[in-house]
Tab-separated table of C-alpha atoms in Angstrom:
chain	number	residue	atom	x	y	z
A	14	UNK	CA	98.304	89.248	127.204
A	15	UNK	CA	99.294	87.141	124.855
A	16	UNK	CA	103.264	86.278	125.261
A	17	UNK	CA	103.368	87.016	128.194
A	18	UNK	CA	105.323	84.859	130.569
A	19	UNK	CA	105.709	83.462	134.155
A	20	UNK	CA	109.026	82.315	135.652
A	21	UNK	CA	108.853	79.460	138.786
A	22	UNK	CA	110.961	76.676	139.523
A	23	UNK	CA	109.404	73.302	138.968
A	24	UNK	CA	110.355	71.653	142.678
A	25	UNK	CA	108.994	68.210	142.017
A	26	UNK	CA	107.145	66.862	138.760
A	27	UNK	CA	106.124	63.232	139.065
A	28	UNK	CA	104.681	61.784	135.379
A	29	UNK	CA	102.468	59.175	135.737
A	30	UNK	CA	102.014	57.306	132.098
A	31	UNK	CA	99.676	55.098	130.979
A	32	UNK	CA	99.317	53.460	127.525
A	33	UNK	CA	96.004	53.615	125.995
A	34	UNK	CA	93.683	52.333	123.129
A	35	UNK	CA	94.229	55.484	120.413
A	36	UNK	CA	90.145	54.849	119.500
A	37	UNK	CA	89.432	55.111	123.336
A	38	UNK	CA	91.474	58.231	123.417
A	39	UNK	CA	90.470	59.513	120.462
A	40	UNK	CA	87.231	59.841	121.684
A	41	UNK	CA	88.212	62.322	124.769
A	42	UNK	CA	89.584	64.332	122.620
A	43	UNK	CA	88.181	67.587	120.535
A	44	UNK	CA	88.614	67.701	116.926
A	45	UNK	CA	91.438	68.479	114.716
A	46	UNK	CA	93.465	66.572	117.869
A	47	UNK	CA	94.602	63.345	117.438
A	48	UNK	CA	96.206	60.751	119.929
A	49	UNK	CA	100.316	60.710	119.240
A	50	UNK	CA	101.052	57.244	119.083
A	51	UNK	CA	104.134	55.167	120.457
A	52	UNK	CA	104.341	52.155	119.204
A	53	UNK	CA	100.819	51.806	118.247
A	54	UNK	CA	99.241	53.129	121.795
A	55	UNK	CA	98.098	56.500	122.598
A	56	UNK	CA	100.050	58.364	125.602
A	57	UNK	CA	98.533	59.740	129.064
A	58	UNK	CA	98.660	60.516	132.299
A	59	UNK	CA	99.104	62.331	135.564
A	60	UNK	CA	101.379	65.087	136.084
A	61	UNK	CA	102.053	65.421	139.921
A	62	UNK	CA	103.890	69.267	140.253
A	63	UNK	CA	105.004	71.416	143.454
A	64	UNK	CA	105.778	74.291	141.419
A	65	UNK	CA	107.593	77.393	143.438
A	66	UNK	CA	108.874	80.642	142.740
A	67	UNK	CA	105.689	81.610	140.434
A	68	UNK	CA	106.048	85.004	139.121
A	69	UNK	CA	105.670	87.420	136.589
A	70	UNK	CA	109.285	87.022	134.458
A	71	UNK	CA	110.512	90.463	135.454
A	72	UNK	CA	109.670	90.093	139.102
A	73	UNK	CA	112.238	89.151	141.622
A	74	UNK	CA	111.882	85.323	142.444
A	75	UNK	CA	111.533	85.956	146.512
A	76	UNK	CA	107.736	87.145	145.258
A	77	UNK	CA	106.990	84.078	144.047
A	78	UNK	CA	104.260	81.531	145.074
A	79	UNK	CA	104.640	77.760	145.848
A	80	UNK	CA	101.538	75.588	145.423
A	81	UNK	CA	101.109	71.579	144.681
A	82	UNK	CA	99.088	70.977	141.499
A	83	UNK	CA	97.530	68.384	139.453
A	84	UNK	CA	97.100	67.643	135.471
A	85	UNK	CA	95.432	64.822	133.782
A	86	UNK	CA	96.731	65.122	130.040
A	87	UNK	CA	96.752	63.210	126.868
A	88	UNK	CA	99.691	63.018	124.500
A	89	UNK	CA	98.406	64.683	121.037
A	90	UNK	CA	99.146	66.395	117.482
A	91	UNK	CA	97.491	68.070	114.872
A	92	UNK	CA	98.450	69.436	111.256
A	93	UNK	CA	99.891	72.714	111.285
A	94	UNK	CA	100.623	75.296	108.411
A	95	UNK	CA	103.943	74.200	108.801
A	96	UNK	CA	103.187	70.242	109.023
A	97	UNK	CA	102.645	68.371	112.144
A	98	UNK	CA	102.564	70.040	115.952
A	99	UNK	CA	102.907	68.143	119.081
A	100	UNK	CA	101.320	68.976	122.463
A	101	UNK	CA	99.361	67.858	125.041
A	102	UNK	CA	95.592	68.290	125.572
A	103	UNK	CA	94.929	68.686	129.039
A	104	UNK	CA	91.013	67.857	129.921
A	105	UNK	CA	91.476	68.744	134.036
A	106	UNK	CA	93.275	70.722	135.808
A	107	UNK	CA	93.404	71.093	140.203
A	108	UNK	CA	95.131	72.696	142.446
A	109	UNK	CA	95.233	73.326	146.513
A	110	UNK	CA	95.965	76.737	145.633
A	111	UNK	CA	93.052	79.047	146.136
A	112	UNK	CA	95.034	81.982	144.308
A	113	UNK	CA	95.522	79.578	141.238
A	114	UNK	CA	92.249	78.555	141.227
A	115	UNK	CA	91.122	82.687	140.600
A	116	UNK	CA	93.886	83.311	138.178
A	117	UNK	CA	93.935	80.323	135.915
A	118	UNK	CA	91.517	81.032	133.000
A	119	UNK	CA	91.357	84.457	134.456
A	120	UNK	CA	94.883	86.105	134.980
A	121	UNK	CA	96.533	83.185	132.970
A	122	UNK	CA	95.502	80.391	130.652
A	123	UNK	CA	94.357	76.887	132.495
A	124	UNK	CA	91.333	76.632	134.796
A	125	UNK	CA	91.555	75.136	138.053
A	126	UNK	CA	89.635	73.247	140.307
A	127	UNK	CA	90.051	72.880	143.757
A	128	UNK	CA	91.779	70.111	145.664
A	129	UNK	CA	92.988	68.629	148.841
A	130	UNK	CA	96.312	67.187	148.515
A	131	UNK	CA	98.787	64.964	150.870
A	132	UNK	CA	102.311	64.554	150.507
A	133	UNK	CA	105.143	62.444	151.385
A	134	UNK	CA	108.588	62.285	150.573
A	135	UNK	CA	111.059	60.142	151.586
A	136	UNK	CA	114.282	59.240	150.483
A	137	UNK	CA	112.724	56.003	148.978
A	138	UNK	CA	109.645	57.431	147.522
A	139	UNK	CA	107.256	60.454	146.844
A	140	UNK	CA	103.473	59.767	147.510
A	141	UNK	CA	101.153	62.256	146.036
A	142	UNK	CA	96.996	61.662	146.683
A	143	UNK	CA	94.855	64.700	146.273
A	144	UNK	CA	90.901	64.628	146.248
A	145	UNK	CA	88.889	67.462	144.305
A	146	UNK	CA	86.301	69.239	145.778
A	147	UNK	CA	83.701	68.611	143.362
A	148	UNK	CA	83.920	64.367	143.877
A	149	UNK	CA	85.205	64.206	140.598
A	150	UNK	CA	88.708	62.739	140.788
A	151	UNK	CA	90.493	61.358	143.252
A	152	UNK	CA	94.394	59.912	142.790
A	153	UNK	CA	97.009	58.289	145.046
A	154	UNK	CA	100.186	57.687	143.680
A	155	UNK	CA	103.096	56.221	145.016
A	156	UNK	CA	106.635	56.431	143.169
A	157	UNK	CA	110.370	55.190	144.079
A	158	UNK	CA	113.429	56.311	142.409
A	159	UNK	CA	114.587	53.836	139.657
A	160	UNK	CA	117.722	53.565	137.589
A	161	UNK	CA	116.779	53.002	134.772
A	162	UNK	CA	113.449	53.190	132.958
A	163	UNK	CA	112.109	49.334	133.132
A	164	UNK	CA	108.929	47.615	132.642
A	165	UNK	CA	107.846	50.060	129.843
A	166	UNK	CA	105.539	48.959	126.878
A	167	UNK	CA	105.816	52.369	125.624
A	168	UNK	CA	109.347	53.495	126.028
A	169	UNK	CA	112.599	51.314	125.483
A	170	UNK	CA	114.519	53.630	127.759
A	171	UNK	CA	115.307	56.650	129.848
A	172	UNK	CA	116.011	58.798	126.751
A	173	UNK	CA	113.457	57.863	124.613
A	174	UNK	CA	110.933	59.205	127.049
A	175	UNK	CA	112.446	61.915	128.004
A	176	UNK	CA	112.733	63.168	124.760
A	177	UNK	CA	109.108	62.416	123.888
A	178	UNK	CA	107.796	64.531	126.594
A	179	UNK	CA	110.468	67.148	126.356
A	180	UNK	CA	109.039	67.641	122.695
A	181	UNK	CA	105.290	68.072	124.082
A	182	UNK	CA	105.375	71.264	125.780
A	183	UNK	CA	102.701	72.669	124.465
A	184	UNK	CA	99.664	72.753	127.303
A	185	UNK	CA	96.084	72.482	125.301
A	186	UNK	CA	93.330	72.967	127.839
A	187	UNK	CA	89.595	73.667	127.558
A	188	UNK	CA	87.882	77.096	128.554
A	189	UNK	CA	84.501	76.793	129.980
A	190	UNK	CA	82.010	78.370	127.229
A	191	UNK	CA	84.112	78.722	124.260
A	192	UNK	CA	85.364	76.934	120.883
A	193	UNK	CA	88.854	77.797	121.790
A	194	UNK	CA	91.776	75.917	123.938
A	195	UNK	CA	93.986	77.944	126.231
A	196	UNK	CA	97.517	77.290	125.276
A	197	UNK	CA	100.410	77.537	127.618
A	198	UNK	CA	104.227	76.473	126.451
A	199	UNK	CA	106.551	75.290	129.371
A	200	UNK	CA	109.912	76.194	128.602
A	201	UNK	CA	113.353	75.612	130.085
A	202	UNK	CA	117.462	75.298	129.527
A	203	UNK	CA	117.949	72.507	132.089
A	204	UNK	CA	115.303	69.906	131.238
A	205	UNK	CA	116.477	66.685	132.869
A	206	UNK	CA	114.261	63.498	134.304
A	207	UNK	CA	115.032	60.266	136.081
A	208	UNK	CA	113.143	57.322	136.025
A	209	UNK	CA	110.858	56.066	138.264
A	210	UNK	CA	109.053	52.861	139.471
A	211	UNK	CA	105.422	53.072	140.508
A	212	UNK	CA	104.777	50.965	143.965
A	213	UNK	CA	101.257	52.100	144.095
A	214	UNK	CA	99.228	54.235	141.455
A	215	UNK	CA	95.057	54.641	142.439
A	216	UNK	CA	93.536	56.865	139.461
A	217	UNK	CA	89.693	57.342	139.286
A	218	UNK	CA	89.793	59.007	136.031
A	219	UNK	CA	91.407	56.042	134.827
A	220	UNK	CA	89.658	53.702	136.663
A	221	UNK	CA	86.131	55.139	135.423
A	222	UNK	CA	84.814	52.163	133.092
A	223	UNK	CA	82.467	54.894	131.566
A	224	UNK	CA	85.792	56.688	129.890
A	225	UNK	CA	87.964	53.344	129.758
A	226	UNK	CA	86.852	50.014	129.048
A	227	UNK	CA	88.644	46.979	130.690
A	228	UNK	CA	92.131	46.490	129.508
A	229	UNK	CA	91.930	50.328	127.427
A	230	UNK	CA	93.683	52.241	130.039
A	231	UNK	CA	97.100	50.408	131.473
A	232	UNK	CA	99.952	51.828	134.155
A	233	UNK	CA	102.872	51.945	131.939
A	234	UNK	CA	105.664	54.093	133.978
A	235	UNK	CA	106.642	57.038	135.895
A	236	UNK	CA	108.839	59.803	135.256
A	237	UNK	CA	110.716	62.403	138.017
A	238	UNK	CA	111.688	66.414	137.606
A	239	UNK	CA	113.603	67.793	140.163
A	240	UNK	CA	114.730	71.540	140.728
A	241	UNK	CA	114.194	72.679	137.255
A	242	UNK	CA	113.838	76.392	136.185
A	243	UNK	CA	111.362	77.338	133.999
A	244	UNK	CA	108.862	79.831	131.833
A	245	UNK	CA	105.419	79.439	131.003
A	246	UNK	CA	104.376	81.483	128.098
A	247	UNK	CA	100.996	82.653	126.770
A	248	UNK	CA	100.437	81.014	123.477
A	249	UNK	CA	97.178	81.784	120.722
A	250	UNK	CA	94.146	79.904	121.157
A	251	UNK	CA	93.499	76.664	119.842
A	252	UNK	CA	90.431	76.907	117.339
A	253	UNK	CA	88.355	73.530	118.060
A	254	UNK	CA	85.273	72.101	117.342
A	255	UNK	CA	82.438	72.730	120.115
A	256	UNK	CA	82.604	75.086	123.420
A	257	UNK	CA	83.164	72.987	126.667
A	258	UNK	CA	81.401	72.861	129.632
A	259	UNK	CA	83.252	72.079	132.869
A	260	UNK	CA	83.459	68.667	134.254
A	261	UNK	CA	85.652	65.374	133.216
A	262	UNK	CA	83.597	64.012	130.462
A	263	UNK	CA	84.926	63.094	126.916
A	264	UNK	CA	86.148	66.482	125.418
A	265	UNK	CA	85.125	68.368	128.526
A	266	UNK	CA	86.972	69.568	131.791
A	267	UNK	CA	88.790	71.876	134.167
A	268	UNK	CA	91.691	72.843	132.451
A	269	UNK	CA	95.154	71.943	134.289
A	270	UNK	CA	96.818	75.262	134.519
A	271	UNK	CA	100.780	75.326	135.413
A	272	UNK	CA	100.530	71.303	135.899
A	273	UNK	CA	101.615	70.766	132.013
């Protein structure tokens, strides 16, 4: 139904950004999107989320679900009837949750695939590798809790990129078959992020030399969500160009569900 909304707790969110050549990520993307820019490079990434406490919004929270989940996602916007809209478009989706693989394109918007994940957190850092089932993707990240936000060629400091992905919380993922993009809003009263440093980032969506030339696709920095309550809601779909077909080609792909 559309507006309807699940409540959860995000337990851990790990944002791993890279900056990328807009024409390079203009090309993954379906038409009327467009790359947002920062400072002349296009925005993406890897968002890393234990999410817990999944439930309908009227539900008591002791019936929620926890489950670790994965996103790949590029920073985008579009004209509106009301001038430009921000979002991300989100081209795959996993998860090692066998309940959110049946539910997301199903039950709620996103599809899933399935992954194996391993975690590790320390006081020092949080490692997060997952492999999906299909061969497609695998990542192994590696973050450590930073200060400040250093390093960045897209961001000049903590604030700056928080408030640039605060202000794209609109999920845009492909459905399997259709000219339409599921669209799923994360929203919450107590958005807060840290910075992190990244010790060790593998990405073999990013990697792929098929989808990013040499130099087109570069680690730029990590963000960190802790404890933070917060909705999902149901939005309209997204009118676009051609219907998908799943995979992780350019303007193709599991959709990444909850991982926004």
């Amino acid at each position: 139904m559309i507006g309807s909304r699940l409540s959860s707790v995000i337990e851990r969110r790990l944002l791993v950004n890279y900056r990328v050549d807009p024409y390079v990520a203009a090309a993954l993307l379906p038409a009327p999107l467009r790359p947002q820019l920062v400072r002349g490079q296009a925005v993406a990434g890897i968002c890393l989320l234990r999410i817990g406490g999944v439930r309908p919004a009227w539900a008591p929270a002791v019936t929620g679900l926890t489950s670790e989940n994965a996103a790949h996602r590029i920073s985008v916007e579009w004209d509106g009837p009301d001038g430009v809209e921000r979002g991300v478009y989100i081209p795959r989706r996993d998860t090692a949750s066998r309940l959110n693989a049946f539910a997301g394109g199903r039950i709620y918007p996103g599809e899933h695939g399935r992954a194996d994940f391993t975690v590790r957190e320390d006081p020092d850092a949080v490692r997060v590798a997952f492999a999906t089932r299909d061969g497609e993707v695998e990542v192994d990240a590696t973050v450590e809790p930073a200060g400040e936000l250093h390093g960045s060629g897209l961001f000049t400091d903590l604030a700056e990129a928080s408030e640039f992905f605060r202000r794209g919380s609109r999920g845009l993922s492909p459905r399997t078959g259709s000219d339409h993009l599921d669209v799923l809003e994360l929203s919450t009263d107590a958005w807060k992020v840290t910075a992190g440093r990244p010790r060790h980032v593998r990405s073999s969506f990013f990697e792929d030399l098929d989808r990013f030339p040499p130099g087109s696709a570069v680690l730029d920095s990590a963000l960190v969500m802790r404890g933070v309550a917060a909705d999902w809601s149901q939005g309209e779909p997204f009118r676009v160009g051609e219907p998908f077909s799943l995979g992780c080609g350019a303007g193709a792909g599991a959709s990444e569900g909850l991982a926004g």
